[in-house]
Short mmCIF file of C-alpha atoms in Angstrom, two decimals:
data_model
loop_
_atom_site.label_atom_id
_atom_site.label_comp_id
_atom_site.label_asym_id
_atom_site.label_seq_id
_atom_site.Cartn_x
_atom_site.Cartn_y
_atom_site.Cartn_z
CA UNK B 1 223.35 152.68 -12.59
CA UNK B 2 224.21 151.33 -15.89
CA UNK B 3 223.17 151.72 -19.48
CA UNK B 4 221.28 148.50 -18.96
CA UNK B 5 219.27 149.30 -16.25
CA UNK B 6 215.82 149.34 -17.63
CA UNK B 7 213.47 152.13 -15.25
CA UNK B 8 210.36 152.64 -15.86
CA UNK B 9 208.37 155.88 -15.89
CA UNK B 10 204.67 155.92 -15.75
CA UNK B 11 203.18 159.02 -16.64
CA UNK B 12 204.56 161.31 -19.50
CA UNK B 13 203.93 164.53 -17.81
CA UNK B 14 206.28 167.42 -16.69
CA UNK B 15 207.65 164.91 -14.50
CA UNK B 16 208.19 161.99 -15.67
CA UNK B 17 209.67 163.42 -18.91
CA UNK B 18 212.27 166.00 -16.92
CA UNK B 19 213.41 162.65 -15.40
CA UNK B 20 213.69 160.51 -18.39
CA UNK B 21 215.68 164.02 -20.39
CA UNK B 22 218.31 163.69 -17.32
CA UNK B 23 218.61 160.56 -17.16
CA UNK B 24 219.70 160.61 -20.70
CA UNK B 25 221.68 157.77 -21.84
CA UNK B 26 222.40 156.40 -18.49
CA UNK B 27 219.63 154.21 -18.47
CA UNK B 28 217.39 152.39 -20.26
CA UNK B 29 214.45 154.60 -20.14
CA UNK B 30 211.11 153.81 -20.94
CA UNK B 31 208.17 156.21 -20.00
CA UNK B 32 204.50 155.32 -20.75
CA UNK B 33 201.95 158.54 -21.29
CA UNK B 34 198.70 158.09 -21.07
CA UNK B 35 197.46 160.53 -23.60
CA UNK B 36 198.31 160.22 -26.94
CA UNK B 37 199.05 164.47 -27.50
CA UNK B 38 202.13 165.27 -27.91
CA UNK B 39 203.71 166.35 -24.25
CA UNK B 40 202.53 169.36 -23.12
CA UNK B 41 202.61 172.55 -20.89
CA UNK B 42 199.31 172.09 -18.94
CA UNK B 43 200.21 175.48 -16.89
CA UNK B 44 199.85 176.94 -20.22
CA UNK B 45 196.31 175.22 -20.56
CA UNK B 46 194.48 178.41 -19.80
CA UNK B 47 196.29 180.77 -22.62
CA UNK B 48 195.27 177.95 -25.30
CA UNK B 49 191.41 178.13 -24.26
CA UNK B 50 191.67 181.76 -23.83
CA UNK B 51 192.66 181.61 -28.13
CA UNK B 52 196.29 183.62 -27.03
CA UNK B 53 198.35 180.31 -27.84
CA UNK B 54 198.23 177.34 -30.25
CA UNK B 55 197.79 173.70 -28.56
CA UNK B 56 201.40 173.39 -30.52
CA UNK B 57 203.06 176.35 -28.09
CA UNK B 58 202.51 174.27 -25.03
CA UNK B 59 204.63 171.69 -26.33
CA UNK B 60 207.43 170.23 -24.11
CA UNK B 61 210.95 168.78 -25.62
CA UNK B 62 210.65 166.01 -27.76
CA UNK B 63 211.53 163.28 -25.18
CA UNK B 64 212.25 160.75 -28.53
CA UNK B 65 211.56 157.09 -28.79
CA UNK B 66 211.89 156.51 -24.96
CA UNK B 67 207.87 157.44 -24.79
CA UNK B 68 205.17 155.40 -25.49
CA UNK B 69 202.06 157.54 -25.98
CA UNK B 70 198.83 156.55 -25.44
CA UNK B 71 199.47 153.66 -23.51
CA UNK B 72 198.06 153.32 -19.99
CA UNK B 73 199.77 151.37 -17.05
CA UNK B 74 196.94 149.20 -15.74
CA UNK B 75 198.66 147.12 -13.25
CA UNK B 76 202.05 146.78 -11.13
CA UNK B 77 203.46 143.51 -9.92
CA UNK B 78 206.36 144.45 -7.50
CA UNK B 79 207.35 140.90 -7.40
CA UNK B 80 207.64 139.96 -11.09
CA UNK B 81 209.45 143.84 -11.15
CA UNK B 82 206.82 144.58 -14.45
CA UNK B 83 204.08 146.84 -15.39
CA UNK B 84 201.01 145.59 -17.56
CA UNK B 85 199.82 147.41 -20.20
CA UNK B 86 196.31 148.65 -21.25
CA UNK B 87 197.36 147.40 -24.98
CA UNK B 88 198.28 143.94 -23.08
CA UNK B 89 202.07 144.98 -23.18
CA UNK B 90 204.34 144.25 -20.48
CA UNK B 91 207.51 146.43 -19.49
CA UNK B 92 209.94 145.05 -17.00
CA UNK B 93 211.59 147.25 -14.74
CA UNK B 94 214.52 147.47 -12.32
CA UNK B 95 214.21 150.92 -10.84
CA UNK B 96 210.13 152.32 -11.48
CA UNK B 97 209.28 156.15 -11.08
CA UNK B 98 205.55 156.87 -10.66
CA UNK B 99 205.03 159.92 -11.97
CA UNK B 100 201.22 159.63 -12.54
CA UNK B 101 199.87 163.16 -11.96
CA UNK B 102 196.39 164.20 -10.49
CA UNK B 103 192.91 164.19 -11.35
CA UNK B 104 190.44 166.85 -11.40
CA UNK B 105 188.01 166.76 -8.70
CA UNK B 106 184.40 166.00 -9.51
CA UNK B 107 182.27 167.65 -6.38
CA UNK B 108 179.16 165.47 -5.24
CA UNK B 109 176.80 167.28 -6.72
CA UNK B 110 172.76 166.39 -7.56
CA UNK B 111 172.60 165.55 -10.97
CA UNK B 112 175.86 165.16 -12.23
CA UNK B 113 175.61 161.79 -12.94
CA UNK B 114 173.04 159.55 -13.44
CA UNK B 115 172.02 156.37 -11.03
CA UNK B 116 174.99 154.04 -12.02
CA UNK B 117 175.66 156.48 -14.52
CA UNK B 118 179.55 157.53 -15.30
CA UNK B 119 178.70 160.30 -17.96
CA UNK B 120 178.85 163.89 -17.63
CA UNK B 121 175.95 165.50 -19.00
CA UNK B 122 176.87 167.05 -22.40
CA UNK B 123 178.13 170.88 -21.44
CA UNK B 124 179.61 169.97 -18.63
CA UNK B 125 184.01 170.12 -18.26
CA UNK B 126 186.40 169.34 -16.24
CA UNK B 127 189.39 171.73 -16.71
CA UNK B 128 192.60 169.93 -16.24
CA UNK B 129 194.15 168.19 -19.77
CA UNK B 130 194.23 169.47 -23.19
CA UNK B 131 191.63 166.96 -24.14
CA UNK B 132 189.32 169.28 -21.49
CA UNK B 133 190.76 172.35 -22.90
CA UNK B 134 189.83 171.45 -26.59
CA UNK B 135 186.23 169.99 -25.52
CA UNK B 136 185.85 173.81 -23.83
CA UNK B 137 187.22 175.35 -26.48
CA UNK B 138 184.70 173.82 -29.52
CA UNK B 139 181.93 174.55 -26.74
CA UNK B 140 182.65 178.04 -26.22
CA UNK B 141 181.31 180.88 -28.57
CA UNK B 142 180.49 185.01 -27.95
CA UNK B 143 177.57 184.91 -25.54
CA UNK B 144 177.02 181.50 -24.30
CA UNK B 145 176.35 181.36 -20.69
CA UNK B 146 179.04 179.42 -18.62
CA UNK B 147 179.19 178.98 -14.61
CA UNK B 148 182.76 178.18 -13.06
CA UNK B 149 182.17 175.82 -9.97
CA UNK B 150 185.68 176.69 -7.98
CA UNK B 151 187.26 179.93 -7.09
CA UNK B 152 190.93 178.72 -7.02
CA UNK B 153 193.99 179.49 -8.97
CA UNK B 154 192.55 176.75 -11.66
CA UNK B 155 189.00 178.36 -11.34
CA UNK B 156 190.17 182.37 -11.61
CA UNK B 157 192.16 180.91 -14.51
CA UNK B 158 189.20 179.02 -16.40
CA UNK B 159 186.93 182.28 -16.06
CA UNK B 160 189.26 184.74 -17.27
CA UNK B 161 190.51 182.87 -20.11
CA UNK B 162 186.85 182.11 -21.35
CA UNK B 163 185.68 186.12 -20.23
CA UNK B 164 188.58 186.57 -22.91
CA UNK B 165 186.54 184.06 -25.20
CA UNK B 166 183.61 186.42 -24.85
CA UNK B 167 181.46 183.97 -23.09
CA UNK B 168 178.92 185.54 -20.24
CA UNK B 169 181.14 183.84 -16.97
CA UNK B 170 179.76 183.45 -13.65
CA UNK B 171 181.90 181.79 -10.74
CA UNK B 172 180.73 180.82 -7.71
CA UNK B 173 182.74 179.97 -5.25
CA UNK B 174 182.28 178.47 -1.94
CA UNK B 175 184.73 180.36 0.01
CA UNK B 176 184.62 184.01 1.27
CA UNK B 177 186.77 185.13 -1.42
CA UNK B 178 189.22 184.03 -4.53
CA UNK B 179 192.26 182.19 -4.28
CA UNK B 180 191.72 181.70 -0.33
CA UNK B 181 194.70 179.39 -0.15
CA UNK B 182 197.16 181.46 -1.88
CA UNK B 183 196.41 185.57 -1.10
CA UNK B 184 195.15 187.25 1.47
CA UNK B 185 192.22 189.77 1.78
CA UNK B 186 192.81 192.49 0.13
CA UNK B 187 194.82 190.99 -2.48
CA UNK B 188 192.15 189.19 -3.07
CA UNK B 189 189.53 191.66 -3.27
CA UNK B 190 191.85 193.30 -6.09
CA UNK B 191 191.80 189.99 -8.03
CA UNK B 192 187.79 190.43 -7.85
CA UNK B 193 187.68 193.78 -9.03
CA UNK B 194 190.37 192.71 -12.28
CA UNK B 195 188.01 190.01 -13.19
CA UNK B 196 184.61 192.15 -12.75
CA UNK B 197 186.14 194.16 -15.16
CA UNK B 198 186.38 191.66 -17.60
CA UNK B 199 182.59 190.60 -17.33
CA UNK B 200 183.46 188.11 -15.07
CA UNK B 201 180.24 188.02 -12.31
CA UNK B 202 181.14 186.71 -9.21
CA UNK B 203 179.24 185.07 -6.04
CA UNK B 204 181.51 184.25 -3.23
CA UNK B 205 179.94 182.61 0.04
CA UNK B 206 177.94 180.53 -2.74
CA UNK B 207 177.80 176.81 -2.69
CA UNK B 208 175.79 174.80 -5.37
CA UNK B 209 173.98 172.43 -4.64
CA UNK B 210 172.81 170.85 -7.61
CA UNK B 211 173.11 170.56 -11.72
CA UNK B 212 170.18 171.39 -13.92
CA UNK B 213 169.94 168.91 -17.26
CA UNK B 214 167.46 168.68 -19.83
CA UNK B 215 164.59 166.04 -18.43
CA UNK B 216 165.40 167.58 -15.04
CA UNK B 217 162.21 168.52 -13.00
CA UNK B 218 160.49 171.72 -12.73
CA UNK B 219 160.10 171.37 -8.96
CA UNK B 220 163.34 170.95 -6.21
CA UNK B 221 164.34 167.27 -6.80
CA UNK B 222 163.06 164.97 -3.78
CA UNK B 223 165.34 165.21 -0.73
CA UNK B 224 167.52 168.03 -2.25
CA UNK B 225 168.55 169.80 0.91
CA UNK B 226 171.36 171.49 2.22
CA UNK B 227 173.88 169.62 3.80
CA UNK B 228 177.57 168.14 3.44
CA UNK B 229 176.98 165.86 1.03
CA UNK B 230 175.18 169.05 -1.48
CA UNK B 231 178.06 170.96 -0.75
CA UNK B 232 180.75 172.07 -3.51
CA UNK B 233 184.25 171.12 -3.79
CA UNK B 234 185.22 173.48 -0.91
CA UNK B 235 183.51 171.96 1.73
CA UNK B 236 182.98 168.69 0.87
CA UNK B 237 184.97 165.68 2.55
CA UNK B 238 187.63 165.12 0.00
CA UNK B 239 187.47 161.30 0.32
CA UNK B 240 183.75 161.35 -0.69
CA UNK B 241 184.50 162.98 -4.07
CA UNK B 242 185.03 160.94 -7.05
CA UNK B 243 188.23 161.23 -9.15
CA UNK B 244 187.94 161.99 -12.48
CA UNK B 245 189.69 159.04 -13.87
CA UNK B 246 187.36 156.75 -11.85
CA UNK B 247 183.97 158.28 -13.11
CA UNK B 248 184.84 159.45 -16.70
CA UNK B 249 185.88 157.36 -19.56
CA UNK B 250 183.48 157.77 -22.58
CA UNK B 251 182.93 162.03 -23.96
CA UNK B 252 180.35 164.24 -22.33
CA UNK B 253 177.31 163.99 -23.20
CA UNK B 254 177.89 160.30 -24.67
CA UNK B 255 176.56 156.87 -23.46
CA UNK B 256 178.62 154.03 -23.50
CA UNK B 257 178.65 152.24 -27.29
CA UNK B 258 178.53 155.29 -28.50
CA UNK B 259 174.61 156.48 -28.47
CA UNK B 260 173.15 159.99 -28.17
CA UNK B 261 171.86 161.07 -24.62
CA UNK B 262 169.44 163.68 -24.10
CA UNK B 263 171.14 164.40 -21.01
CA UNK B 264 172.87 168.16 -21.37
CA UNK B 265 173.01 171.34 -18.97
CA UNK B 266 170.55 174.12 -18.76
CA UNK B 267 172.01 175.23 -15.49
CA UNK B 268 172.92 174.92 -12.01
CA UNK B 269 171.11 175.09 -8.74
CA UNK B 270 172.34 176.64 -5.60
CA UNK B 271 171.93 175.77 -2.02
CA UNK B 272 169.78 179.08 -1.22
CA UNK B 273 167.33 178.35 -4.03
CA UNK B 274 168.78 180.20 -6.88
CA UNK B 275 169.02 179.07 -10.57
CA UNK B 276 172.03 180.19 -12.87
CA UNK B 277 170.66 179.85 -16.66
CA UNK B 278 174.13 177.55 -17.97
CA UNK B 279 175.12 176.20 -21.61
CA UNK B 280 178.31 175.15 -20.19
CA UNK B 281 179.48 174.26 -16.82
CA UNK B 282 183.66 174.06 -15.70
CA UNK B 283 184.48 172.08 -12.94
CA UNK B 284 187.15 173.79 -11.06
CA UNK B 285 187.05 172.09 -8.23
CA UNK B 286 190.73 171.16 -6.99
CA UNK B 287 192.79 167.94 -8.03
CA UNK B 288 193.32 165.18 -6.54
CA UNK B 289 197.03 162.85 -6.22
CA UNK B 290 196.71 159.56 -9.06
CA UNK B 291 197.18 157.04 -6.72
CA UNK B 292 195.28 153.93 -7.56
CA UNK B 293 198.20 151.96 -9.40
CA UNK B 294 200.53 152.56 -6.04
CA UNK B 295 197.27 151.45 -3.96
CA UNK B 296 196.85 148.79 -5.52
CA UNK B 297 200.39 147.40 -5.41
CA UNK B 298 200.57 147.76 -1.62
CA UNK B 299 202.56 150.63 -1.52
CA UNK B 300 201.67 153.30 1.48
CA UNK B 301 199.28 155.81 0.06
CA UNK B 302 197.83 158.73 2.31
CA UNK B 303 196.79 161.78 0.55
CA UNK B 304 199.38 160.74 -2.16
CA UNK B 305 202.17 158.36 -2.42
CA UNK B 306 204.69 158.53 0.53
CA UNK B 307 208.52 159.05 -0.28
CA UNK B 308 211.19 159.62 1.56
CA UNK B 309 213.97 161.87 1.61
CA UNK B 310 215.37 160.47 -1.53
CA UNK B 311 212.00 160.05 -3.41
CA UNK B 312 211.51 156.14 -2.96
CA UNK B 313 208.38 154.58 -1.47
CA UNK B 314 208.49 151.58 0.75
CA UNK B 315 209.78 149.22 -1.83
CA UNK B 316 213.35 150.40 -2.44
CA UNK B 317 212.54 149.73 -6.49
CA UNK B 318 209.85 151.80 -6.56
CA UNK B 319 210.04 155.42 -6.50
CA UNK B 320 207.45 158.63 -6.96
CA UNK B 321 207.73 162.36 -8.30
CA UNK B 322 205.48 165.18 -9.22
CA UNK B 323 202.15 166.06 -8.54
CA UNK B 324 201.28 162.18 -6.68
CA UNK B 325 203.92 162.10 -4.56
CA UNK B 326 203.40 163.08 -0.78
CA UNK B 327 206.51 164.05 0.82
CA UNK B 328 207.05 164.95 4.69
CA UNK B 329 203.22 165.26 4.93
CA UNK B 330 203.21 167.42 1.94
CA UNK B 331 201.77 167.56 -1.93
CA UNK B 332 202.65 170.04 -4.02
CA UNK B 333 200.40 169.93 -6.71
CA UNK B 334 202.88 172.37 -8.88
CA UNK B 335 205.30 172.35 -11.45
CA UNK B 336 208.17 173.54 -9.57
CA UNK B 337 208.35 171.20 -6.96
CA UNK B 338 207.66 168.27 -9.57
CA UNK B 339 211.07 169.59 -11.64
CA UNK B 340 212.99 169.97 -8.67
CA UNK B 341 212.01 165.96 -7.63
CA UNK B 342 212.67 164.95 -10.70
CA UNK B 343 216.30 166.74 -10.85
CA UNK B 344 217.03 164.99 -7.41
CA UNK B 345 215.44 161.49 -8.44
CA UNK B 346 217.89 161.49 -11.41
CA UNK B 347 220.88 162.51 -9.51
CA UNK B 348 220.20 159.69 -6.88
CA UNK B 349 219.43 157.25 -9.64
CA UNK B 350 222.72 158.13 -11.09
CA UNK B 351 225.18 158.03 -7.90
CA UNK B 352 224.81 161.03 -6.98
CA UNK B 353 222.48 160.97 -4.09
CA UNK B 354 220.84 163.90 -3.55
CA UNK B 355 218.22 164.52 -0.80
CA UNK B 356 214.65 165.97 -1.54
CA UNK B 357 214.09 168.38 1.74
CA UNK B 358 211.14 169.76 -0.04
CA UNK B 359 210.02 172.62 -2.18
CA UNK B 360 209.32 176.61 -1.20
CA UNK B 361 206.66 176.82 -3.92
CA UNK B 362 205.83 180.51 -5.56
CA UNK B 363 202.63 180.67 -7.60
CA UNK B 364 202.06 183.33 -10.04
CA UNK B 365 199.87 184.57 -12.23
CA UNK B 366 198.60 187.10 -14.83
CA UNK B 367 195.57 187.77 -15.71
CA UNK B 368 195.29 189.61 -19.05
CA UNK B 369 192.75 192.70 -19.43
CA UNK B 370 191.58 195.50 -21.50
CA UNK B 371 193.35 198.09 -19.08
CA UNK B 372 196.41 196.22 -18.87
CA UNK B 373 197.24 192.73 -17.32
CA UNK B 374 197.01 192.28 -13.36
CA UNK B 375 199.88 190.28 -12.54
CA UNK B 376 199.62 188.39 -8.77
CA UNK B 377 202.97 186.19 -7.06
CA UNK B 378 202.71 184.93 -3.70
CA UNK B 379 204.82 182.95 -1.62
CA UNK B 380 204.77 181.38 1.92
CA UNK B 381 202.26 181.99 4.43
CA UNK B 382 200.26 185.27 3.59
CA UNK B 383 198.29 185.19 6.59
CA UNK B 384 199.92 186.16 9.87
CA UNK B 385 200.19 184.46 13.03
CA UNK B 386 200.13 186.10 16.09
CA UNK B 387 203.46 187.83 17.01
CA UNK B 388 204.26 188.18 13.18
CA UNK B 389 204.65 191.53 11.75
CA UNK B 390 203.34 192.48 8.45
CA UNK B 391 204.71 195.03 5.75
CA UNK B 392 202.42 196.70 3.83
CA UNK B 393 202.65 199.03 0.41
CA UNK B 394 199.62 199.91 -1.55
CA UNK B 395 199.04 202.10 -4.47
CA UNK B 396 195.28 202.37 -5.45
CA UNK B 397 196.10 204.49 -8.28
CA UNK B 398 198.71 202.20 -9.96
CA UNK B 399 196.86 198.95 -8.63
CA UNK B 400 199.79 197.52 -7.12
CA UNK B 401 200.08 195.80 -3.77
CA UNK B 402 202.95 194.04 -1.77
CA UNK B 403 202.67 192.07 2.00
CA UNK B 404 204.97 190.14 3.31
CA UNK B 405 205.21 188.28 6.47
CA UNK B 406 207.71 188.24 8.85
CA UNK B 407 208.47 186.36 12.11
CA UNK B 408 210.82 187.60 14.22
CA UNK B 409 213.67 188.54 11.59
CA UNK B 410 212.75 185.65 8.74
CA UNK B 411 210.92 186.50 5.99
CA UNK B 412 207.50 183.68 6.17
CA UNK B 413 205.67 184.82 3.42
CA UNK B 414 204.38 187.94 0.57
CA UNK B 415 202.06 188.13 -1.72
CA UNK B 416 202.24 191.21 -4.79
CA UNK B 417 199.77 192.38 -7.19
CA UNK B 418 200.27 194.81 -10.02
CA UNK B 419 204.24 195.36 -9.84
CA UNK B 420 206.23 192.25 -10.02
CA UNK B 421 209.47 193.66 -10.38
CA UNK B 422 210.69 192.41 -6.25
CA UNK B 423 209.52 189.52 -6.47
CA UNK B 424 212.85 187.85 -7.30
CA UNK B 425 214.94 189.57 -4.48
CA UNK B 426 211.74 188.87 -2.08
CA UNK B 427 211.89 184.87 -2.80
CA UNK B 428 215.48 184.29 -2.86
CA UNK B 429 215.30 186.22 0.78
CA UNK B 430 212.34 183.84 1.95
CA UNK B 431 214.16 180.48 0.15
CA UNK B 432 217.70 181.12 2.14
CA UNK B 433 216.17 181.91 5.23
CA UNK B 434 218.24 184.90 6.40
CA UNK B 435 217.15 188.20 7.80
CA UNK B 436 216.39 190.87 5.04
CA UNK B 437 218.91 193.19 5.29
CA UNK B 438 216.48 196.37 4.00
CA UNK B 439 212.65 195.42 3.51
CA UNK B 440 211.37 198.76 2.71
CA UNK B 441 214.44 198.14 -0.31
CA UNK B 442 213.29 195.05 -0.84
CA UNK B 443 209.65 196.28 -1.73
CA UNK B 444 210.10 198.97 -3.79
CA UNK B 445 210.86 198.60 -7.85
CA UNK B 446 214.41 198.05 -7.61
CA UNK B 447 214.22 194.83 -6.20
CA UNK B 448 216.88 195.44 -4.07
CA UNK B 449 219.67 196.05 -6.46
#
């Protein structure tokens, strides 16, 4: 690659701008963000709505004049190598990175939009860029009532950061308990008792089945019934769901051209017959891969955009990073794996090819709280299979807990809660793949040192 080698980078997230900063001078970078913020931090979303950061903290490196903000990448034509423009601009490309992120997930539920209708009633959020954050953030005040739809990492997030807010949180999650897809029982069960005791009240096993909005009847709404298609985020067939992109262009609580609707939230309905009273409503329903530009150019898409081994789709030109790209069967949906991509797509790009074999992803988290903050990490596979032995040290008193997962003599998976201080030794085991040496050392505070 030379100097004059123009690529192309749609999407101005974590991603896309970690490949255009190593790429540095080598190319003729040119990456086009669709928001017009200045780049940001979005795993630091959370702390900005919970009032412990400025929007300004979350800022990434100033990537320079090589971004074009606010500038969205309508179309691809693979043949004329160039991407059109939402402002009617054209850029040419000889190597193009798609880079274009995820959606949040809008579950199908009764009342969320009207017939033909693509607005969100007024008090209702998606949780996902700092345009959502900000929205939440003016809507939020001590008291009001707010339901979190989603019991995820993004959902526990949302609720603790507006508990924080002094809001009166419920979440209701569909699942048996938080964070299904990342802890296991009883670490979960600890993560429900830290977020009761910030006022959080939570209903697991509870699927909604409907939104309540001002002009909505008294009665059950003809042929609301329980069913898949009532069903929230968690049990829903994902293909059903609409992205947010596709539904959402003008404000909540706006009609197209700019008129007032009376449409807003006064709560939300659940599939047993319940009511929760609601000013404001977060989605927290899972993301979804940003795949329509790659669709839509003929490139293979299946739950996001296949690459191979060295990042590139099926037109050797065209290549994909971050949270859109599907790789060996896999989306990561994270911001390590998206840096690591990027780090390999840039080394390829620059002769220096460097296989992708994939991501071991660790997800933490810390939930702040008035008796101290509950901090959570979890790696691998947290459940057991058959065969697999499981190590085990609690401490009710301190509120700490550490698993981990082994089969045979590899270390599969962990998950810790409360005491953090192993978790280093404990991935670096479980990302080379050889035997621990001492698990009980490996457990306790020392981290193995």
């Amino acid at each position: 690659m030379t100097s004059d080698q123009r690529v192309v980078v749609i999407g101005g997230g974590l991603a896309g701008l970690r490949l255009a900063q190593r790429l540095g001078p080598a190319a003729a970078v040119t990456v086009l963000g669709e928001e017009t913020h200045v780049p940001y931090n979005r795993v630091l979303l959370a702390e900005v709505l919970a009032g412990r950061y400025a929007p300004e903290v979350t800022a990434l490196p100033a990537p320079g004049p090589v971004l074009r903000r606010g500038v969205r990448a309508v179309r691809v034509d693979r043949a004329e190598r160039a991407v059109h423009c939402d402002d009617g601009s054209v850029s040419r490309y000889d190597t193009l990175v798609l880079a274009t992120g995820s959606n949040a997930v809008l579950p199908p539920l009764r009342g969320l939009f009207e017939p033909e209708g693509r607005d969100l009633p007024d008090g209702v959020h998606a949780f996902r860029t700092m345009d959502d954050c900000m929205a939440l953030s003016a809507a939020v005040r001590p008291g009001v009532r707010t339901v979190v739809i989603g019991g995820g990492l993004l959902g526990v997030s949302a609720a603790r950061a507006l508990a924080a807010r002094g809001a009166q949180v419920v979440l209701a999650q569909q699942g048996e308990r938080l964070m299904e897809r990342q802890v296991d029982a009883d670490a979960s069960e600890l993560l429900h008792a830290h977020l009761t005791s910030l006022g959080v009240e939570i209903h697991t096993e509870c699927r909604v089945r409907g939104l309540l909005t001002t002009g909505s009847p008294a009665a059950p709404l003809p042929g609301l019934r329980p069913g898949p298609r009532a069903s929230n985020a968690g049990g829903a067939d994902p293909s059903a769901r609409p992205a947010f992109e596709d539904r959402v262009r003008a404000e909540p609580g706006k009609r197209r051209g700019g008129t007032e609707t009376p449409r807003k939230v006064t709560g939300v309905e659940l599939a047993d017959g319940y009511r929760l009273d609601a000013d404001v409503v977060v989605l927290a329903c899972g993301v979804r891969p940003r795949t329509g530009l790659a669709r839509a150019a003929g490139l293979e898409v299946r739950t996001g955009i296949v690459v191979d081994d060295h990042l590139r789709t099926g037109d050797p030109r065209v290549h994909a990073i971050g949270d859109c790209a599907e790789h060996a069967g896999q989306v990561y949906g994270l911001a390590g794996p998206a840096l690591e991509q990027a780090d390999a797509l840039a080394a390829t790009l620059t002769g220096r090819p460097t296989p992708y074999t994939g991501t071991r992803a660790l997800t933490r988290l810390t939930l702040p709280g008035a008796k101290g903050s509950l901090d959570l990490a979890a790696f691998g596979e947290t459940t057991p299979l058959p065969g697999d032995d499981v190590v085990r040290l609690a401490d009710a008193t301190r509120r700490t807990y550490r698993k981990v997962v082994l089969r045979g003599d590899r270390l599969v998976g962990g998950v810790l809660l409360g005491e953090l201080s192993t978790v280093g030794a404990l991935a670096r085991t479980w990302e080379g793949g050889e035997p621990p040496h001492d698990l009980f050392h490996l457990l306790t505070d020392d981290g193995g040192h």
